[in-house]
Amino acid sequence: MADTCNQTTVNNASTTGVGTIRLNNIQKIQMRKQQVREWPHPKKLEKLAVYSSCKVDESCKCNGWKNPPAPTNVNTMPGMNMALPTANLTDPCRSCSHTLSEHVSHLLNSTNEELNQLLSLVVDIENLFVCVNKEEDPDNKQVYFCLFKLLRKCIMQMTKPVVEGPLGSPPFEKLSISKGVANFVMFKYSQQTPKEFQKMGDLAKMFIHCLNHWKLETPTQWKQHYPQADLSVYRMSYTRWLCYCNVPTYCDSLPCYDTSAIFGRTFLRLIYSTVQRQLMDRFIAEKDRLPPERRDMIINQFPKFLADMEMELGNDASPVWDPSYVHRPANHHENIKDENVAQPGEATFHRLTTNGIVRSISKDAEKNLLKRQADNESSTEGDTKRLRLSDDISEETVAQILAVINDPKKMLGPESVFPENAPRDEAAKQEERRGLISFHVVGNSLTQTVSKQTMSWLVGLQNVFSHQLPRMPKEYITRLVFDCKHRTLALIKDGRPIGGICFRMFPTQGFTEIVFCAVTSSEQVKGYGTHLMNHIKDYHIKHNVLHFLTFADEYAIGYFKKQGFSKEIKLPKSVYNGYIKDYEGATLMGCELNPRIIYTEFTAIIRKQKEIVKHLIEMKQQEISQVHPGLNCFKDGVREIPIDSIPGLKLTGWRPSHGYGSKRVIEETFDAEQLYQALRSVLNQVRSHPSSWPFLKPVDRAEVPDYYDHIKFPMDLKTMGDRLKNRYYVHRKLFMADISRMFSNCRHYNEADTEYCKCANALEKYYIAKMKDAGLWEK
């Protein structure tokens, strides 16, 4: 396929004269450069003298030998020896009459390698000189001339060529074409068999390879095909492509980039129709030269791949072009690299997450979620500042426990096969993992082509809603399902929809209205409804819409309550009034989403957290499991002994207090209001202490950019004040835990001899004293 792609690349040649023998021209250019590198030192200086500025004195402004007349043979290809004539160093310069040796006096002590680099620039200049004079297209001619002047300037100043000006620097879009196509393959084909998935990956690689070697149409040619389009956008992209991707292939003094690496979706939209048509024409014309298995894949599967890609390019809501999109492949997909691209389609996804649709949760991700690392980042091993807090659980311990609870072979008892209190959607999640069901966001469109499959699914969804919601007029259901402003999350089983949620998103208002929600009667009580709702929650978190509103009849209220909906609407009425449809006899319910939760994995994470706590308790019990002799002192008449003298008591974690039973006294002495007033008094005194200034407010990320990379659970006095006002501290130990975390964070991030740690030490002593004064200190 590489040969075919290279031929396709040059099949679309413009008037630059670089046609179907591009490779031969590049070879000739390289041969030419190799020849000049082998020249003797004097001859190299003679060649460079023609292009160097005069160094006699500052008054001489000569920039080199004047260019000769334009060549008469305009059909000569780049790489041919149409150089400026060489001359002896004793010859006078045509411009300033000084000898040419004065032009290279600064090069007399240069190394051979430095001279070779300058001679490589000379060869590229001569090739561009030919292109400038034989090029007929004005856009190409202007670019060649600008690059010609740039290389001349680099020789005179002995600098490396850097394309500057209004073109900008690559990459020109946040998400490159290669990354977008890779996302597309994972997004569209990740549930296919390994063999089919590998074929899609191969087609994606082939597409990227062809695109990297593609010869674009000149702006004049492109305007003929798209007369109504804005030519300035294409001209800018074409100029960038010439300067960074095309010309550097034969002028290697210039930095060279792959087209797919520096351009993105906007660029691909401009050229896709032409590339798609010419690629297929070329492949069909040369199908007899391809191996049988390649021929079958290209003729039968590549057209569908290209059609799906075209749909995805036109879908503004497509997640694969989102820079934050993340897909973590599982099983047979783990070895697929970014070059393997995907097919555009109706937002098919397997698992939705907060930072990208479709992500499978790996064990590492589970570990991070279980440790509540919301940023899901990990610092490097050599980070000396990231010290472990004394009260944290070690990662090794968590990993050891995860290995047990994730491996059925290491688990005993009925819970390893039949988990106790399995969540409602567990069966649906198992079916999704096995590929028995899938989820797709589909909708109608008046501006883009809607595939037959999408239209078939919409018809099927209309039937499901009509049968399951008999009170709704069928015409009304049809109008909303096929309305371009509404979308439907479809549950597909055996190629047909068996359920779905129809919704309309209002991004400017920050909420979505759920219009219909139903699963066909023969497929109910299988957890599909819960799994549908979890998927649509993750989908909306991805699109930064965190509120749901719906009108539920008396039969649906119970379902929506189980999914986290409530009759207490947290959105102001002014936000949604006039936007949503009002239904007589129905109850308005709302749901607020937490962007830190992956809802499709939430129950599994909670279950694993419980397992971890259970195993930690068992490990602690094993550590302290010892048999101590009984207390014989009472036989000798001793009436009482200190509690801390009881053997083994301290090993359980017990710590002595001010007096025996004082803990009970403290807890019984303060009611809720008295505890609030006492804690408020302590907090106000701590705030007023001279050493409290580093802790008065949260650390500013702009001032300390890496602070939150090291501190995952920040705390400060302002946050504690807010928590106190909200009556969060229902127990004094919650207050003590927060302020202890604040001091621990300070010592964790800062060195012991810094001013911040000294403030922490002084403030902690003061805080303990005030807690004792208030009768609240007892650990």
Coordinates of N, CA, C and O in Angstrom, one line a residue, residues 688-754:
S688 N -7.0 34.9 64.3 CA -6.4 36.1 64.8 C -4.9 36.0 65.2 O -4.3 37.0 65.4
H689 N -4.4 34.8 65.2 CA -3.0 34.6 65.6 C -2.1 35.1 64.6 O -2.3 35.0 63.3
P690 N -1.0 35.7 64.9 CA 0.0 36.3 64.0 C 0.5 35.3 63.0 O 0.9 35.6 61.8
S691 N 0.6 34.0 63.4 CA 1.1 33.0 62.5 C 0.1 32.4 61.5 O 0.4 31.4 60.8
S692 N -1.1 32.9 61.5 CA -2.2 32.3 60.7 C -2.2 32.7 59.3 O -3.0 32.2 58.5
W693 N -1.4 33.8 58.9 CA -1.5 34.4 57.6 C -1.3 33.4 56.4 O -2.0 33.5 55.4
P694 N -0.5 32.3 56.5 CA -0.4 31.4 55.3 C -1.6 30.6 55.1 O -1.8 30.0 54.1
F695 N -2.5 30.5 56.2 CA -3.6 29.5 56.1 C -5.0 30.2 56.0 O -6.0 29.5 56.1
L696 N -5.0 31.5 55.9 CA -6.3 32.2 55.9 C -7.2 31.9 54.7 O -8.4 32.0 54.8
K697 N -6.6 31.6 53.6 CA -7.4 31.3 52.4 C -6.7 30.2 51.6 O -5.6 29.9 51.8
P698 N -7.5 29.7 50.6 CA -6.9 28.6 49.8 C -5.6 29.1 49.0 O -5.5 30.2 48.7
V699 N -4.7 28.1 48.7 CA -3.5 28.5 48.0 C -3.9 28.8 46.6 O -4.7 28.1 45.9
D700 N -3.4 29.9 46.1 CA -3.7 30.4 44.7 C -2.9 29.6 43.7 O -1.7 29.5 43.7
R701 N -3.6 28.9 42.8 CA -3.0 28.1 41.8 C -2.1 28.9 40.9 O -1.0 28.4 40.4
A702 N -2.4 30.2 40.6 CA -1.6 31.0 39.8 C -0.2 31.3 40.4 O 0.8 31.4 39.8
E703 N -0.2 31.5 41.8 CA 1.0 31.8 42.5 C 1.9 30.5 42.7 O 3.1 30.6 42.7
V704 N 1.2 29.4 43.0 CA 1.9 28.2 43.2 C 1.3 27.1 42.3 O 0.5 26.3 42.7
P705 N 1.8 27.1 41.0 CA 1.2 26.2 40.0 C 1.2 24.7 40.4 O 0.3 24.0 40.0
D706 N 2.2 24.2 41.0 CA 2.3 22.8 41.2 C 1.7 22.3 42.6 O 1.9 21.2 43.0
Y707 N 1.2 23.3 43.4 CA 0.7 22.9 44.7 C -0.3 21.8 44.7 O -0.2 20.8 45.4
Y708 N -1.3 21.9 43.8 CA -2.4 20.9 43.8 C -1.9 19.6 43.1 O -2.7 18.6 43.1
D709 N -0.7 19.6 42.5 CA -0.2 18.3 42.0 C 0.3 17.5 43.2 O 0.3 16.2 43.1
H710 N 0.7 18.1 44.3 CA 1.2 17.4 45.4 C 0.2 17.3 46.5 O 0.2 16.3 47.3
I711 N -0.7 18.2 46.6 CA -1.7 18.2 47.7 C -3.0 17.9 47.1 O -3.6 18.7 46.4
K712 N -3.5 16.7 47.4 CA -4.8 16.3 46.8 C -6.0 16.6 47.6 O -7.1 16.7 47.1
F713 N -5.8 16.9 48.9 CA -6.9 17.3 49.8 C -6.6 18.6 50.5 O -6.2 18.6 51.7
P714 N -6.6 19.7 49.9 CA -6.2 21.0 50.5 C -7.2 21.4 51.6 O -8.4 21.0 51.5
M715 N -6.7 22.2 52.5 CA -7.6 22.7 53.6 C -7.0 24.0 54.0 O -5.8 24.3 54.0
D716 N -7.9 24.9 54.4 CA -7.5 26.3 54.9 C -8.6 26.8 55.9 O -9.7 26.2 56.0
L717 N -8.3 27.9 56.5 CA -9.2 28.4 57.6 C -10.4 29.0 57.0 O -11.5 28.9 57.6
K718 N -10.4 29.5 55.8 CA -11.6 30.0 55.1 C -12.6 28.9 54.8 O -13.8 29.0 55.1
T719 N -12.0 27.8 54.3 CA -12.9 26.6 54.0 C -13.5 26.1 55.3 O -14.7 25.7 55.3
M720 N -12.7 26.1 56.4 CA -13.2 25.6 57.6 C -14.3 26.5 58.2 O -15.3 26.0 58.7
G721 N -14.1 27.8 57.9 CA -15.2 28.8 58.4 C -16.5 28.5 57.6 O -17.6 28.6 58.2
D722 N -16.4 28.2 56.3 CA -17.6 27.9 55.5 C -18.2 26.7 56.0 O -19.5 26.6 56.1
R723 N -17.4 25.7 56.3 CA -18.0 24.4 56.8 C -18.7 24.6 58.1 O -19.7 24.0 58.4
L724 N -18.1 25.4 58.9 CA -18.7 25.6 60.3 C -20.0 26.3 60.1 O -21.0 26.0 60.8
K725 N -20.1 27.3 59.2 CA -21.4 28.0 59.0 C -22.5 27.0 58.4 O -23.7 27.2 58.8
N726 N -22.0 26.1 57.6 CA -23.0 25.1 57.1 C -23.3 23.9 58.0 O -23.9 22.9 57.6
R727 N -22.8 24.0 59.3 CA -23.0 23.0 60.3 C -22.5 21.7 59.9 O -23.1 20.6 60.2
Y728 N -21.3 21.7 59.2 CA -20.7 20.5 58.8 C -20.0 19.7 60.0 O -20.0 18.5 60.1
Y729 N -19.6 20.5 61.0 CA -18.8 19.9 62.1 C -19.8 19.5 63.2 O -20.0 20.1 64.2
V730 N -20.5 18.3 62.9 CA -21.4 17.8 63.9 C -20.7 17.1 65.0 O -21.3 16.7 66.0
H731 N -19.4 16.9 64.9 CA -18.6 16.3 65.9 C -17.3 17.0 65.9 O -16.7 17.4 64.9
R732 N -16.7 17.2 67.1 CA -15.5 17.9 67.3 C -14.3 17.3 66.5 O -13.4 18.0 66.0
K733 N -14.3 16.0 66.3 CA -13.2 15.3 65.6 C -13.2 15.6 64.1 O -12.1 15.6 63.5
L734 N -14.3 16.0 63.6 CA -14.3 16.5 62.2 C -13.5 17.8 62.1 O -12.8 18.0 61.1
F735 N -13.8 18.7 63.0 CA -13.0 19.9 63.1 C -11.6 19.7 63.3 O -10.7 20.3 62.6
M736 N -11.2 18.8 64.2 CA -9.8 18.5 64.5 C -9.1 17.8 63.3 O -8.0 18.1 63.0
A737 N -9.9 17.0 62.6 CA -9.3 16.3 61.4 C -8.9 17.3 60.3 O -7.9 17.2 59.6
D738 N -9.8 18.3 60.1 CA -9.6 19.3 59.0 C -8.4 20.2 59.4 O -7.5 20.4 58.5
I739 N -8.3 20.7 60.6 CA -7.2 21.5 60.9 C -5.9 20.7 61.0 O -4.8 21.3 60.6
S740 N -5.9 19.5 61.3 CA -4.7 18.6 61.3 C -4.3 18.4 59.9 O -3.1 18.4 59.6
R741 N -5.2 18.2 59.0 CA -4.9 18.1 57.5 C -4.2 19.3 57.0 O -3.3 19.3 56.2
M742 N -4.7 20.5 57.5 CA -4.1 21.8 57.0 C -2.6 21.8 57.4 O -1.8 22.2 56.6
F743 N -2.3 21.5 58.6 CA -0.9 21.5 59.1 C -0.1 20.4 58.4 O 1.0 20.7 58.0
S744 N -0.7 19.3 58.2 CA 0.0 18.2 57.5 C 0.4 18.6 56.1 O 1.5 18.3 55.6
N745 N -0.6 19.2 55.4 CA -0.3 19.7 54.0 C 0.8 20.6 53.9 O 1.7 20.6 53.0
C746 N 0.9 21.5 54.9 CA 1.9 22.5 54.9 C 3.3 21.9 55.1 O 4.2 22.2 54.4
R747 N 3.4 20.9 56.0 CA 4.7 20.2 56.2 C 5.0 19.3 55.1 O 6.2 19.0 54.8
H748 N 4.0 18.8 54.4 CA 4.2 17.9 53.2 C 4.8 18.7 52.1 O 5.7 18.2 51.4
Y749 N 4.3 19.9 51.8 CA 4.8 20.6 50.6 C 6.0 21.5 50.9 O 6.8 21.6 50.0
N750 N 6.2 22.0 52.1 CA 7.3 22.9 52.4 C 8.4 22.2 53.2 O 8.1 21.2 53.9
E751 N 9.6 22.7 53.0 CA 10.7 22.1 53.8 C 10.5 22.5 55.3 O 9.9 23.6 55.6
A752 N 11.2 21.8 56.2 CA 11.0 22.0 57.6 C 11.5 23.3 58.1 O 11.0 23.9 59.1
D753 N 12.5 23.9 57.4 CA 13.1 25.1 57.9 C 12.5 26.4 57.2 O 13.0 27.5 57.4
T754 N 11.4 26.2 56.5 CA 10.8 27.4 55.8 C 9.9 28.1 56.8 O 9.5 27.6 57.9

